[in-house]
mmCIF file of C-alpha atoms in Angstrom:
data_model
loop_
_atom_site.group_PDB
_atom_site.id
_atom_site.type_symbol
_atom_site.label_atom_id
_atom_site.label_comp_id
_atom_site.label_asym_id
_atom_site.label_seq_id
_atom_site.Cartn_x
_atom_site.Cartn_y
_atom_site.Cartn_z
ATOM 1 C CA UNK H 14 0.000 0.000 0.000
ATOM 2 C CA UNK H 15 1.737 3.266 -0.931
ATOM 3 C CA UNK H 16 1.583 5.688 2.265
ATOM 4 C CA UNK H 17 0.766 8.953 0.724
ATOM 5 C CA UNK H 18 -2.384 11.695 1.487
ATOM 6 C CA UNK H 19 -4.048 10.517 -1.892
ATOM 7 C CA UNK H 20 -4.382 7.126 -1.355
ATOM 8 C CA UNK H 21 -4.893 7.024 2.692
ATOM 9 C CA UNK H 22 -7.919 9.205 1.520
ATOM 10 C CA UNK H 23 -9.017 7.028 -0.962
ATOM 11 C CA UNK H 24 -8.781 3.904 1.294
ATOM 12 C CA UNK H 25 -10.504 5.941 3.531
ATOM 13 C CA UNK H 26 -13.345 6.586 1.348
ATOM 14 C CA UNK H 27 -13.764 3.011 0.465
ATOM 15 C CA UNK H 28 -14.159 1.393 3.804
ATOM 16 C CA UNK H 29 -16.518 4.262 5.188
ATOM 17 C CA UNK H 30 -18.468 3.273 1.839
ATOM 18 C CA UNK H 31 -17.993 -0.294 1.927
ATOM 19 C CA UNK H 32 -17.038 -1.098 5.279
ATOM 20 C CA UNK H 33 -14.072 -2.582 6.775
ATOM 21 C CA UNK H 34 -15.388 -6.445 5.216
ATOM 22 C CA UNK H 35 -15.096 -4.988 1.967
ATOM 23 C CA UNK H 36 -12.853 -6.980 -0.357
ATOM 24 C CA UNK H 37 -9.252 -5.362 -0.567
ATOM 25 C CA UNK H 38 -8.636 -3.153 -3.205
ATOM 26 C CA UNK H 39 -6.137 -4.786 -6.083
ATOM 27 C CA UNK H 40 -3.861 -3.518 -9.053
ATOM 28 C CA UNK H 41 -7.154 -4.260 -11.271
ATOM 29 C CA UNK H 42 -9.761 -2.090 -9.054
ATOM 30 C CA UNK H 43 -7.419 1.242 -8.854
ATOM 31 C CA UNK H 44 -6.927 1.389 -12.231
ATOM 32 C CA UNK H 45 -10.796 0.873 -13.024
ATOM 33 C CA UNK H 46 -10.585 3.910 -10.306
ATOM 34 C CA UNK H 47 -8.316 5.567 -11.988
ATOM 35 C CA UNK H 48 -9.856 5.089 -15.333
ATOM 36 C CA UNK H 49 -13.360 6.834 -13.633
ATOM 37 C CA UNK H 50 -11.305 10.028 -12.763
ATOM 38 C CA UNK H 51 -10.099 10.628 -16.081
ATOM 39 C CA UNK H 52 -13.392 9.897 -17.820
ATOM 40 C CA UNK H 53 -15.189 12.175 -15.559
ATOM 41 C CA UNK H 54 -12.376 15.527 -15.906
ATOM 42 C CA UNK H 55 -12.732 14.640 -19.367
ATOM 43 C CA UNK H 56 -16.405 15.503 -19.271
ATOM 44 C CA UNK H 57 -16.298 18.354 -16.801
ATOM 45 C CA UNK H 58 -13.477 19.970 -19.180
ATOM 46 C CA UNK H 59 -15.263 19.085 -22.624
ATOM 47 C CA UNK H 60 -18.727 20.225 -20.635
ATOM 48 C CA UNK H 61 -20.508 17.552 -22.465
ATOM 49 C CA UNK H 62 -19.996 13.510 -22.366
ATOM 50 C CA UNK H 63 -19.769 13.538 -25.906
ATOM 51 C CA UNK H 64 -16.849 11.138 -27.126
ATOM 52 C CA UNK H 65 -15.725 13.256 -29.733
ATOM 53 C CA UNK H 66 -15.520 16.642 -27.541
ATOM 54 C CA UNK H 67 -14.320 13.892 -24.786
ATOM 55 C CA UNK H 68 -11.612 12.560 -26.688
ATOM 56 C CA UNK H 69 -10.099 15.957 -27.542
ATOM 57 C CA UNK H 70 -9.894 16.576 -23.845
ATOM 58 C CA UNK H 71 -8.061 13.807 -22.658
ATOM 59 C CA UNK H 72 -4.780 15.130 -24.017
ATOM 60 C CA UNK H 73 -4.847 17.783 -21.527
ATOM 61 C CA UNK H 74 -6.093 15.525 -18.834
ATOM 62 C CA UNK H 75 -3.676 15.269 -15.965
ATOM 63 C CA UNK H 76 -5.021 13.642 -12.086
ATOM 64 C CA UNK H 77 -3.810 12.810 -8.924
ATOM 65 C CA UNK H 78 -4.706 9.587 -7.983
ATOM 66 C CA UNK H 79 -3.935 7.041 -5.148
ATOM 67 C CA UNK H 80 -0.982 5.844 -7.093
ATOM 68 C CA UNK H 81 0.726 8.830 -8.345
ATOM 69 C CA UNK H 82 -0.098 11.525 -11.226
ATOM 70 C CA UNK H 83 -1.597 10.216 -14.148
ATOM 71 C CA UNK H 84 -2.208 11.563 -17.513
ATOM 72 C CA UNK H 85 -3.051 10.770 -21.055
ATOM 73 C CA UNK H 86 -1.090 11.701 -24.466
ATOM 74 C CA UNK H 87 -1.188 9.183 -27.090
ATOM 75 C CA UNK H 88 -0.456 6.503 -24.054
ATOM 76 C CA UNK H 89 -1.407 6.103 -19.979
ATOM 77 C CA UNK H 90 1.609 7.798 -17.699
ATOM 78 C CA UNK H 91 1.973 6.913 -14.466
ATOM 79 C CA UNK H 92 4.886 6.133 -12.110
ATOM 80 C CA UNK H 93 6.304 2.380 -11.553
ATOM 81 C CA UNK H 94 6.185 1.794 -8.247
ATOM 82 C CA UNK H 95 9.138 -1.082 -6.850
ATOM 83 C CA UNK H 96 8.209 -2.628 -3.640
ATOM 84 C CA UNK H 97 9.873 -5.830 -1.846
ATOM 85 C CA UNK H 98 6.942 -8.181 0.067
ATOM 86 C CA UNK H 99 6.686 -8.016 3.286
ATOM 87 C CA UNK H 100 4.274 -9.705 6.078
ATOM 88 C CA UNK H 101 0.692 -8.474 5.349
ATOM 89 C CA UNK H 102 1.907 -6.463 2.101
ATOM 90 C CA UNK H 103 4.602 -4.876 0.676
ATOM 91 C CA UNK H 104 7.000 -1.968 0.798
ATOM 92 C CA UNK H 105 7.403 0.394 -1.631
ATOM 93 C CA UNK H 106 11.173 0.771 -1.815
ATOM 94 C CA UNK H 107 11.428 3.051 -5.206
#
């Protein structure tokens, strides 16, 4: 789990929603997360959720999310995070 504000709040958010039996959040459910924040700045900056207008927005489209800064050009950026496995997780480590 990384320890930074943005994704204590997020893990946050989820277990006040979801409780603390929800399942754990993976790789696969923070980018579908992830994936939800840039579609909806893509509609609040296009004003419409028109793919067209949409898909000229993304380009500009920069978040903070629980994992880093993300954005999209002609591909997804996003930091690689390194970690080493420790008991009951891991450690990020770079």
């Amino acid at each position: 789990c990384l320890d930074s504000a943005q994704n204590r709040q997020f893990l946050t958010r989820y277990r006040t929603r979801f409780s603390e039996f929800a399942p754990p959040i993976s790789s696969i459910s923070e980018s579908v997360y992830e994936a939800i924040l840039l579609y909806g700045r893509a509609v609040r900056e296009a004003g419409t959720p028109d793919p067209l207008e949409m898909s000229r927005r993304f380009a500009h489209v920069r978040i903070e999310t629980p994992r880093g800064f993300a954005d999209v050009s002609m591909r997804f950026g996003q930091p690689t995070l390194i970690g080493r496995a420790i008991p009951g997780g891991f450690a990020i480590t770079a």
